PDB file of C-alpha atoms and ligand atoms in Angstrom:
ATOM      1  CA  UNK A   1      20.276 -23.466  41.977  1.00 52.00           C
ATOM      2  CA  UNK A   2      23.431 -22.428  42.888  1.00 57.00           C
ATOM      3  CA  UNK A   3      24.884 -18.952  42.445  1.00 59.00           C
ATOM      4  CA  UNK A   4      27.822 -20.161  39.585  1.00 61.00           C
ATOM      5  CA  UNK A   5      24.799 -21.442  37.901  1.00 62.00           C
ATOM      6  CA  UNK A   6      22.567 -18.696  38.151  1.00 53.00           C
ATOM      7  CA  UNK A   7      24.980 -16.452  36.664  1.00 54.00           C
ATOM      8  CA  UNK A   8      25.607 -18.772  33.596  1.00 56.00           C
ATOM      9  CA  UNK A   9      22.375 -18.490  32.687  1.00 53.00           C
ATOM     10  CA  UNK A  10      21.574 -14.687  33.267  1.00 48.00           C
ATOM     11  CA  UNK A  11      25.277 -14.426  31.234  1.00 53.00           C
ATOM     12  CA  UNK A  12      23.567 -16.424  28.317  1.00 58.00           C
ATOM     13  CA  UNK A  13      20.672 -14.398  28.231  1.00 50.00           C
ATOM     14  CA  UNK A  14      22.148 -11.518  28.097  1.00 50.00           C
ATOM     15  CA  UNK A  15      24.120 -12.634  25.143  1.00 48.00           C
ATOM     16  CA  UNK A  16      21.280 -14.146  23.371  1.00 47.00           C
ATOM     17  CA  UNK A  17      19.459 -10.928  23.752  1.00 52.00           C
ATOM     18  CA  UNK A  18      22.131  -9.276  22.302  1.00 50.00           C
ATOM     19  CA  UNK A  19      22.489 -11.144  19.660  1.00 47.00           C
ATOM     20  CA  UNK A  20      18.872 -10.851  18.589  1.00 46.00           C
ATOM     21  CA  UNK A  21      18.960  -7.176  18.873  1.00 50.00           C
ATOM     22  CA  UNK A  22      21.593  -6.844  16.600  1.00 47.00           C
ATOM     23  CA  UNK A  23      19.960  -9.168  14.448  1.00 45.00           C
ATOM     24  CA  UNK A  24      16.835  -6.425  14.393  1.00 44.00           C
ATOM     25  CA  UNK A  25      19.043  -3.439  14.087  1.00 46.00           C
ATOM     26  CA  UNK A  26      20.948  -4.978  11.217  1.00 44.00           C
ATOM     27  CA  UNK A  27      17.190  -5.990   9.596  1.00 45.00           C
ATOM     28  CA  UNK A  28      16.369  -2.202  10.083  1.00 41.00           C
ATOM     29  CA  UNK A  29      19.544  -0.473   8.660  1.00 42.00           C
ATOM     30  CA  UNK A  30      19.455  -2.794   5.875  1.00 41.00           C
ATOM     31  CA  UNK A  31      15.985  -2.140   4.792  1.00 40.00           C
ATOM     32  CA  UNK A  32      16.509   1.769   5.907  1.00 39.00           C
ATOM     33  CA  UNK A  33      19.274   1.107   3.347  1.00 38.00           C
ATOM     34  CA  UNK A  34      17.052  -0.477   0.318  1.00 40.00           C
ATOM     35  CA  UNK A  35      14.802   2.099   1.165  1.00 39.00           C
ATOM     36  CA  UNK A  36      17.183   5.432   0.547  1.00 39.00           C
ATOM     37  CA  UNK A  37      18.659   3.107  -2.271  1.00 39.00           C
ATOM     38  CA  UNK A  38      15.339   3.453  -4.337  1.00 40.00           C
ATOM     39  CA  UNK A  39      14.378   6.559  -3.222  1.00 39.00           C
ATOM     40  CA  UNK A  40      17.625   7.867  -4.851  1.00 40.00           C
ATOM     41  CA  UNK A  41      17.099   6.102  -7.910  1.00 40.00           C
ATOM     42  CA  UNK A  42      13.693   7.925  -8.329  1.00 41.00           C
ATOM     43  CA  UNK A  43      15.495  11.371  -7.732  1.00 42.00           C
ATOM     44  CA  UNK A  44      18.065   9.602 -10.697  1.00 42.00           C
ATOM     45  CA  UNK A  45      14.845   9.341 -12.790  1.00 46.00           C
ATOM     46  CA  UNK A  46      13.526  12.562 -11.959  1.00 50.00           C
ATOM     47  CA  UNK A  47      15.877  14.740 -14.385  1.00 52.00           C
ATOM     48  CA  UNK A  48      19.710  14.722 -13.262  1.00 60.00           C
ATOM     49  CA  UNK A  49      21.412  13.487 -16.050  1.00 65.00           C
ATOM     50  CA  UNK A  50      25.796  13.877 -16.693  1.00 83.00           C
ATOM     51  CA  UNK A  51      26.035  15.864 -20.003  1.00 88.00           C
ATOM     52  CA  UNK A  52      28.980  15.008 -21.923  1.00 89.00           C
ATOM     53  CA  UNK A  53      30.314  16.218 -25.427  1.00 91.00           C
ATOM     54  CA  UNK A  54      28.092  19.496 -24.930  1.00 94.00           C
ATOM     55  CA  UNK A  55      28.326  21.923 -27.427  1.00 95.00           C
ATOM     56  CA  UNK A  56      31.381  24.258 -27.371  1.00 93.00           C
ATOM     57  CA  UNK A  57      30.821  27.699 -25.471  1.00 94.00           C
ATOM     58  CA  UNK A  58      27.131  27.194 -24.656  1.00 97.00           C
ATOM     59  CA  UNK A  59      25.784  28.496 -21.109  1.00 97.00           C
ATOM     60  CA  UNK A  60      23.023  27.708 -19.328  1.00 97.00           C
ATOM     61  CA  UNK A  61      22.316  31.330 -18.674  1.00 96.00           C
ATOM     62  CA  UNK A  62      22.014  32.035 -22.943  1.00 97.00           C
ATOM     63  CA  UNK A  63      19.096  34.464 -23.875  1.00 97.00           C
ATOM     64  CA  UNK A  64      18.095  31.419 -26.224  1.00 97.00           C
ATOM     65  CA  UNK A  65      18.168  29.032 -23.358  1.00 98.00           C
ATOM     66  CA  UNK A  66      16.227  31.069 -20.559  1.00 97.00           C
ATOM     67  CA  UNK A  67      13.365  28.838 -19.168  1.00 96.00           C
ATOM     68  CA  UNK A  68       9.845  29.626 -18.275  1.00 95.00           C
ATOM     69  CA  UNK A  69       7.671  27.049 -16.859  1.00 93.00           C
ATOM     70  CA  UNK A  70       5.293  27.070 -13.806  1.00 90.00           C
ATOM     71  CA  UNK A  71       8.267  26.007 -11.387  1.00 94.00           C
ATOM     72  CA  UNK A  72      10.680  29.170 -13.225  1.00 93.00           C
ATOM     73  CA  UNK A  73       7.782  32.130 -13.539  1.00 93.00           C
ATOM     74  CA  UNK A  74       8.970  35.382 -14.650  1.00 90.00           C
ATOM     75  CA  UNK A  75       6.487  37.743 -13.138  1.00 88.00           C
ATOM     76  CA  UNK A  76       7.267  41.119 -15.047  1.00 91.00           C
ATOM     77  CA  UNK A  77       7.187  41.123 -19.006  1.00 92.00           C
ATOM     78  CA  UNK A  78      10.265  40.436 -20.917  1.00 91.00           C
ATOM     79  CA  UNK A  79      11.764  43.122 -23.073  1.00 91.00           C
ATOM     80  CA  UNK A  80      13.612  42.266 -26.333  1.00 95.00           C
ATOM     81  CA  UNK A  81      13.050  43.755 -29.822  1.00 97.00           C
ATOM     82  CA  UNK A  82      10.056  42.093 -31.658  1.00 97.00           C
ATOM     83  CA  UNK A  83       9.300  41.479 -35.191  1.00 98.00           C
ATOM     84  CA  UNK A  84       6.343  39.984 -36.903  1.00 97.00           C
ATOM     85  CA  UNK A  85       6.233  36.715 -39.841  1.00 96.00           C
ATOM     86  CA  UNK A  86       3.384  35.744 -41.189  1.00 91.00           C
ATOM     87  CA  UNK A  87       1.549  37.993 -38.589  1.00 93.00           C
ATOM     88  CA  UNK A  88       2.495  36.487 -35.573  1.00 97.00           C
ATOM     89  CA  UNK A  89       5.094  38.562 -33.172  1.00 97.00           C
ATOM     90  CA  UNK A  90       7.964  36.600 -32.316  1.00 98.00           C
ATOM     91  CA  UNK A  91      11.917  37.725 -30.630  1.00 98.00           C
ATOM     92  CA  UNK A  92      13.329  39.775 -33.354  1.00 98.00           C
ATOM     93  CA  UNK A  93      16.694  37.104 -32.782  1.00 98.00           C
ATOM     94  CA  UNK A  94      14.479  34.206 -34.439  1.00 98.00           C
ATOM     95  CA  UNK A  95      12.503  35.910 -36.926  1.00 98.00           C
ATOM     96  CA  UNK A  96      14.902  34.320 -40.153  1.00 98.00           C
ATOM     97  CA  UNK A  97      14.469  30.465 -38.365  1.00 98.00           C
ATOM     98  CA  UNK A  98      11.000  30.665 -38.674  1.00 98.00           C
ATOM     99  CA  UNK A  99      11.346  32.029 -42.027  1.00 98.00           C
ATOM    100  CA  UNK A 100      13.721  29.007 -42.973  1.00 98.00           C
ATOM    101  CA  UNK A 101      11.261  26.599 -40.576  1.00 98.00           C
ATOM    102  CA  UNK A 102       8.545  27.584 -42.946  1.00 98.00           C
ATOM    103  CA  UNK A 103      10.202  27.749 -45.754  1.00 98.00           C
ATOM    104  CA  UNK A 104      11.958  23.954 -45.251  1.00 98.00           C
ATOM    105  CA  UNK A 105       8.918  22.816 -44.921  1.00 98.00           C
ATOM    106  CA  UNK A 106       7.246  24.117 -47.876  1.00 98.00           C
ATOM    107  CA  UNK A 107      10.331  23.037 -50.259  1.00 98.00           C
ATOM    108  CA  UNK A 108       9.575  19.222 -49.050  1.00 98.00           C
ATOM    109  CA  UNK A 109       5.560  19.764 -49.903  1.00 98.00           C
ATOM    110  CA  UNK A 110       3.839  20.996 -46.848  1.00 98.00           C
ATOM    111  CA  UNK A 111       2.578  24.241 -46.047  1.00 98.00           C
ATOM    112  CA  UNK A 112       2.506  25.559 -42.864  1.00 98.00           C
ATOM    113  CA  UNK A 113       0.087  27.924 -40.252  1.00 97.00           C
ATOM    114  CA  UNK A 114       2.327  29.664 -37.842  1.00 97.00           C
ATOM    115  CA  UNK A 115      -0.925  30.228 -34.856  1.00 96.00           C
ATOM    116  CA  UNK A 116       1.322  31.840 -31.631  1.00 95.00           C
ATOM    117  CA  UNK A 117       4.144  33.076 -30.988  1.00 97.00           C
ATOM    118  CA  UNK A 118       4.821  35.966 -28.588  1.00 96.00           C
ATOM    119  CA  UNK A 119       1.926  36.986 -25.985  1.00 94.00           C
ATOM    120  CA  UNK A 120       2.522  39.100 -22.853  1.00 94.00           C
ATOM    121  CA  UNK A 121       1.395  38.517 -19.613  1.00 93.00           C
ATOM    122  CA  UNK A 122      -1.077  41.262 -19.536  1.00 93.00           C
ATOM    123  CA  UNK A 123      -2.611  38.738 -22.565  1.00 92.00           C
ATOM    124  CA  UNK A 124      -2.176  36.109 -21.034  1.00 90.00           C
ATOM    125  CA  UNK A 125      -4.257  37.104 -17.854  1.00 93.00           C
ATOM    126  CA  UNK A 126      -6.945  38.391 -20.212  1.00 93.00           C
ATOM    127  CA  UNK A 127      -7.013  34.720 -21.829  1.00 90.00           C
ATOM    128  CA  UNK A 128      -6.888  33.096 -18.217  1.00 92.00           C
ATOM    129  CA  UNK A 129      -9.652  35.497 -17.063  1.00 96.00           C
ATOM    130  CA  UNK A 130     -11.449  35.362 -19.823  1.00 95.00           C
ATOM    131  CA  UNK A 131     -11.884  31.250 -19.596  1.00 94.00           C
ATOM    132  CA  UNK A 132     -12.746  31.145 -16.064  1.00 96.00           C
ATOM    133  CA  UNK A 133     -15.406  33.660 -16.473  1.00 97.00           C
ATOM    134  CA  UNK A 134     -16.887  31.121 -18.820  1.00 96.00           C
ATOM    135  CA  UNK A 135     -16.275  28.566 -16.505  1.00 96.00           C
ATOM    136  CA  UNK A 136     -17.993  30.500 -13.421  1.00 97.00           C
ATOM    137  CA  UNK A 137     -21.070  31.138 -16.044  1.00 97.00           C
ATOM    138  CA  UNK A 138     -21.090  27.782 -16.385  1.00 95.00           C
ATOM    139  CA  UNK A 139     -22.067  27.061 -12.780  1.00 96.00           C
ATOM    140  CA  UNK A 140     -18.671  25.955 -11.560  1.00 96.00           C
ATOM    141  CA  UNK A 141     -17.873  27.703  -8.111  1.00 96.00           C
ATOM    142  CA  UNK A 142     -14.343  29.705  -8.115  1.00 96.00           C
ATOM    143  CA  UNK A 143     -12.152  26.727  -6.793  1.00 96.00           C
ATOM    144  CA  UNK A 144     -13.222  24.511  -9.280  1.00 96.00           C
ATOM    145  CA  UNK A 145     -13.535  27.331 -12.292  1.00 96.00           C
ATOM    146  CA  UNK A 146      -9.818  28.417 -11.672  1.00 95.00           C
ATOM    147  CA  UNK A 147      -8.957  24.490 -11.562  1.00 93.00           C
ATOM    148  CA  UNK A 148     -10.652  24.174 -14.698  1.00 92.00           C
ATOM    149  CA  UNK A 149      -8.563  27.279 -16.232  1.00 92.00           C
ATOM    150  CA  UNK A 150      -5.501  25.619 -15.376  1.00 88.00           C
ATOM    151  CA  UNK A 151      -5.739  22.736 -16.874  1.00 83.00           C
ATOM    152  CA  UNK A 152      -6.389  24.135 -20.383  1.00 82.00           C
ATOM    153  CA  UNK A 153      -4.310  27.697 -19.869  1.00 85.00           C
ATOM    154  CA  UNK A 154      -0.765  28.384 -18.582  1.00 84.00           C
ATOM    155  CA  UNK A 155      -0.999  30.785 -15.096  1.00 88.00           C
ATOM    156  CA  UNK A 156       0.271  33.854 -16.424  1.00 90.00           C
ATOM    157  CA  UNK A 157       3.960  34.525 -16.304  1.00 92.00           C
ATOM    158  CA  UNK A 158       4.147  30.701 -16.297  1.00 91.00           C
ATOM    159  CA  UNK A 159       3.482  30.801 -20.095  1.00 92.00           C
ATOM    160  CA  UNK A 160       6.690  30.159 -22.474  1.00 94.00           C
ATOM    161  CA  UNK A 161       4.993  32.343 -25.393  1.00 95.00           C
ATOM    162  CA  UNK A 162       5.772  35.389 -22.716  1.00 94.00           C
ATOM    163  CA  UNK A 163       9.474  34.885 -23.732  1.00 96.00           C
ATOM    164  CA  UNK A 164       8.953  35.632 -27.671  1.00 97.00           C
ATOM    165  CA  UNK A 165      11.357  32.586 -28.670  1.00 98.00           C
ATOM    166  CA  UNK A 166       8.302  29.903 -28.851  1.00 98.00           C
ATOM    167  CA  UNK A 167       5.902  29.419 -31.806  1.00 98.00           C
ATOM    168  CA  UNK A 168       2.734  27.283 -31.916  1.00 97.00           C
ATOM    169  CA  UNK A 169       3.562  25.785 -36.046  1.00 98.00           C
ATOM    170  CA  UNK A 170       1.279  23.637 -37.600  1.00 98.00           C
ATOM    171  CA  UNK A 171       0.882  21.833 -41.339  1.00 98.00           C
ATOM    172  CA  UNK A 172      -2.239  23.415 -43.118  1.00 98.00           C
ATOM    173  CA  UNK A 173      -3.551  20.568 -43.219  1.00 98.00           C
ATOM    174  CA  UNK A 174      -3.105  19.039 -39.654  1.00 98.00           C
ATOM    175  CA  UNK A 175      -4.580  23.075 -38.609  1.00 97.00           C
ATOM    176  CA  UNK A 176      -7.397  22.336 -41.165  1.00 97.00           C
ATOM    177  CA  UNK A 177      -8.608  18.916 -39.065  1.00 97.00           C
ATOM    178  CA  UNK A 178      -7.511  20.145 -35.490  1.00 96.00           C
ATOM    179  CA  UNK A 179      -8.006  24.031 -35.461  1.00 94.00           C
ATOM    180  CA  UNK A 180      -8.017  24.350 -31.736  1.00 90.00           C
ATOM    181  CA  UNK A 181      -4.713  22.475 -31.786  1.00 93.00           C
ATOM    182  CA  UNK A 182      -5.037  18.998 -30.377  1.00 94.00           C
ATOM    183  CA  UNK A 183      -1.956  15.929 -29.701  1.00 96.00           C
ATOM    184  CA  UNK A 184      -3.366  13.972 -32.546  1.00 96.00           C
ATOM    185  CA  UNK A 185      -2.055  16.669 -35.646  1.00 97.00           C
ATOM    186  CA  UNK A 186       1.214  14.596 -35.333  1.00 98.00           C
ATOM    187  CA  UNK A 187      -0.696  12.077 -37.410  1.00 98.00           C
ATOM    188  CA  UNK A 188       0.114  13.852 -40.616  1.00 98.00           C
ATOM    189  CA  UNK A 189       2.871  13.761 -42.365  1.00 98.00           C
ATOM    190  CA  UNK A 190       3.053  17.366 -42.198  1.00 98.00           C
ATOM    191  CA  UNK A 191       3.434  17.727 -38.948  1.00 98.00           C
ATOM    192  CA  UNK A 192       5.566  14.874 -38.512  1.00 98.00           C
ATOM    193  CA  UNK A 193       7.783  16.480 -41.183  1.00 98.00           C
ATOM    194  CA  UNK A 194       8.276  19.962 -38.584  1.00 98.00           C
ATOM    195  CA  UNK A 195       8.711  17.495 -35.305  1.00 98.00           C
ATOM    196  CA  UNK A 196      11.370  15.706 -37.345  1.00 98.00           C
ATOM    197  CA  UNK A 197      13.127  18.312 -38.512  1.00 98.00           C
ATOM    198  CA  UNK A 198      12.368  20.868 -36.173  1.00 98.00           C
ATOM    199  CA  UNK A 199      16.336  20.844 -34.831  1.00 98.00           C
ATOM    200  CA  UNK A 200      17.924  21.880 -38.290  1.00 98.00           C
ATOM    201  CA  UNK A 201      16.455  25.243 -37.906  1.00 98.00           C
ATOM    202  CA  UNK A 202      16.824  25.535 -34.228  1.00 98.00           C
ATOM    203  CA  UNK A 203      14.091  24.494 -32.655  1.00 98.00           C
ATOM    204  CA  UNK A 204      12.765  21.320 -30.275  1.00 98.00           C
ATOM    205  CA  UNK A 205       9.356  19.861 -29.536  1.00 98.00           C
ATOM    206  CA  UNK A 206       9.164  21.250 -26.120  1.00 97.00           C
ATOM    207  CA  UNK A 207       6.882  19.556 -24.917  1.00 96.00           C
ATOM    208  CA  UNK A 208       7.078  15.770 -25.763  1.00 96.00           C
ATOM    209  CA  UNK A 209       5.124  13.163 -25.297  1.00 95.00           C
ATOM    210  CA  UNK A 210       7.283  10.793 -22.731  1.00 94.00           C
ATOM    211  CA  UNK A 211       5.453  10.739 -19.335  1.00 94.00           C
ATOM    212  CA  UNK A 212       8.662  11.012 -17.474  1.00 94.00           C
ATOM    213  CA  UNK A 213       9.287  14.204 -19.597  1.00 94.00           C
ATOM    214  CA  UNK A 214       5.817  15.254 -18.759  1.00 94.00           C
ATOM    215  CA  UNK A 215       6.991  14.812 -15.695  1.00 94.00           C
ATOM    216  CA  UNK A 216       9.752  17.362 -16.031  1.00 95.00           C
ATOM    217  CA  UNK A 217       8.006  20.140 -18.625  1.00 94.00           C
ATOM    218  CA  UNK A 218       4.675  19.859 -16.682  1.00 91.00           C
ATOM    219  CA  UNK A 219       2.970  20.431 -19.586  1.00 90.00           C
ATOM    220  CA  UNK A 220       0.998  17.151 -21.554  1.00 90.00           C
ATOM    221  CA  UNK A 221       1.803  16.957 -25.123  1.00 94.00           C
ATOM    222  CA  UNK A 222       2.244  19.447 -27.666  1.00 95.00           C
ATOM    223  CA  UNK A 223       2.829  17.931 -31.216  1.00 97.00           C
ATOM    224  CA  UNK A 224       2.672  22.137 -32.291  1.00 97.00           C
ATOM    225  CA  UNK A 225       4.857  24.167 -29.801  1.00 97.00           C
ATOM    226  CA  UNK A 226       8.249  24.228 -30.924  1.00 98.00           C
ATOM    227  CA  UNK A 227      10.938  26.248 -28.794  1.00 98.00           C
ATOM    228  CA  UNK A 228      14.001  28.340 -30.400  1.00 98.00           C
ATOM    229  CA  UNK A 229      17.083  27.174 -29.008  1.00 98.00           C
ATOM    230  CA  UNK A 230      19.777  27.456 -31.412  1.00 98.00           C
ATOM    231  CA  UNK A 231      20.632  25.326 -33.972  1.00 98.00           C
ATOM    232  CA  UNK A 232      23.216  23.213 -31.223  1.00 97.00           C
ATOM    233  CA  UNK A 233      21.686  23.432 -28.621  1.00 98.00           C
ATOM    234  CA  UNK A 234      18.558  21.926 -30.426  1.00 98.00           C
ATOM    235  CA  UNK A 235      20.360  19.009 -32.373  1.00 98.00           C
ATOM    236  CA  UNK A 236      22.343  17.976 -28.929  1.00 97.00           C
ATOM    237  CA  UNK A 237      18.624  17.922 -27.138  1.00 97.00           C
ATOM    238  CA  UNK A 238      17.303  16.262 -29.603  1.00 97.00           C
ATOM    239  CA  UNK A 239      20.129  13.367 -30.014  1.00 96.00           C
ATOM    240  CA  UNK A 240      20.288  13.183 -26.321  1.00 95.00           C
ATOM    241  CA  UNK A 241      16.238  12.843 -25.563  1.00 95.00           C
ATOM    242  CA  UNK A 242      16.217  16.177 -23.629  1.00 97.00           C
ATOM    243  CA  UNK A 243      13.948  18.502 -21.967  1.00 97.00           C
ATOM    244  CA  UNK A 244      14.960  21.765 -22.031  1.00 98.00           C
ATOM    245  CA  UNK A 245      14.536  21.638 -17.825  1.00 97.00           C
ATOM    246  CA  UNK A 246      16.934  18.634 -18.132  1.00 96.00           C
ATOM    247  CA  UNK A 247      18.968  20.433 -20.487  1.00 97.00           C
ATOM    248  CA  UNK A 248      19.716  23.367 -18.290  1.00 97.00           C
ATOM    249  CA  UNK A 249      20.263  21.218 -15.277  1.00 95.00           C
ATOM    250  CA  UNK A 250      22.719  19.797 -17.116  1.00 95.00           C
ATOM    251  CA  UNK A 251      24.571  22.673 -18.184  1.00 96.00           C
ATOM    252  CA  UNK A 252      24.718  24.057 -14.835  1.00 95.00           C
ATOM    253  CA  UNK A 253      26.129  20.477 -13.253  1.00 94.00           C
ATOM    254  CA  UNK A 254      28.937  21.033 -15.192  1.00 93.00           C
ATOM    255  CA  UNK A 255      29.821  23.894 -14.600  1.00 93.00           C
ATOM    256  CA  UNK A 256      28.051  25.817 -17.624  1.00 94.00           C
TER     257      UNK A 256
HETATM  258 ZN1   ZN B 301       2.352  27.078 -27.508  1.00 74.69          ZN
END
């Protein structure tokens, strides 16, 4: 072989090797690409929504807006003036919506139990520690009596009742069939009637039943725990689908 022609064809194999490595790399940044292309449409999904047309004034730092869930604990009670209706201790500031609440519902035919409203931390530790003491007499070993606990009772300081602006509501009748409060009360009218027009007096369903918005509450279904909002703030989350976690993200991506 001589010498011209050697280097001909180590020149062409060089080439060709380049060219099939830059096939590869372009493979690899493309999929890389696909890849970080769905990843950030699951992060889209997750909650980050553009809030337009939001109601005039509102901030996402509004006593009637704060949020509590096991992601936002508040550690140390919460101090605001209380009041009681229909024996249940609630923020003084909503006292006359759940008076209107209740009494909306009655003037369209349904009576209504109010079950929960405000409970401390302190209470709610009793109620956590009183469960999993039932739990350990029931043979379960710590890890898996405290797992138990938390699946049926918030951590406390994780609890939304600890902020005095939630109520557990119920028709009489849905109360009557399901008194230790289960998904399936939204199956009478009653109760349909409060989730419907829960907004008018303020409130949203906070914890629907959307597994994406599961997702974002971390709380399953509640077709009984209704959150004070304002009357705004609830009729824009309700038009617009919203958690209240997607809500306040919301707010504060634009600026609020
Ligand atoms: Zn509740």
């Amino acid at each position: 072989m001589s010498k011209k022609k050697f280097l001909a064809i180590l020149l062409s194999l060089v080439v060709l090797a380049a060219v099939v490595s830059a096939g590869v790399y372009w493979q690899t940044g493309r999929s890389t690409e696909q890849e970080r292309s769905q990843k950030s449409d699951s992060s889209k999904s997750d909650q980050s929504v553009r809030l337009t047309n939001l109601p005039k004034g509102v901030k996402s730092t509004d006593w009637d807006l704060i949020l509590v869930n096991k992601w936002h604990k508040k550690d140390s009670e919460i101090n605001f003036d209380k009041a009681t209706v229909s024996g249940v201790t609630v923020d003084q500031r909503i006292k006359q919506a759940v008076l209107d609440f209740q009494s909306g519902a009655r003037a369209a035919g349904y009576q209504t139990n109010l079950i929960s409203g405000y409970r401390s931390i302190q209470y709610q530790k009793e109620v956590f520690a009183g469960v999993k003491k039932n739990n350990l007499a029931e043979g379960m070993n710590d890890a898996a009596a405290e797992k138990a606990t938390a699946a049926v009772v918030q951590y406390p300081g994780s609890s939304e009742h600890q902020t005095g602006l939630a109520i557990d509501m119920a028709g009489s009748d849905a109360f009557e069939r399901y008194p230790s409060l289960e998904a399936n009360m939204d199956q009478f009218d009653s109760q349909k009637w409060l989730i419907d027009h829960a907004a008018d007096y303020g409130f949203v369903l906070r914890y629907p039943k959307e597994k994406e918005q599961m997702k974002q509450t971390g709380i399953d279904y509640e077709s009984w725990h209704f959150r004070y909002v304002g009357v705004a703030n609830a009729k824009y989350m309700k038009a617009h689908n919203l958690t209240l976690e997607a809500y306040v993200k919301g707010l504060q991506e634009a600026g609020r």
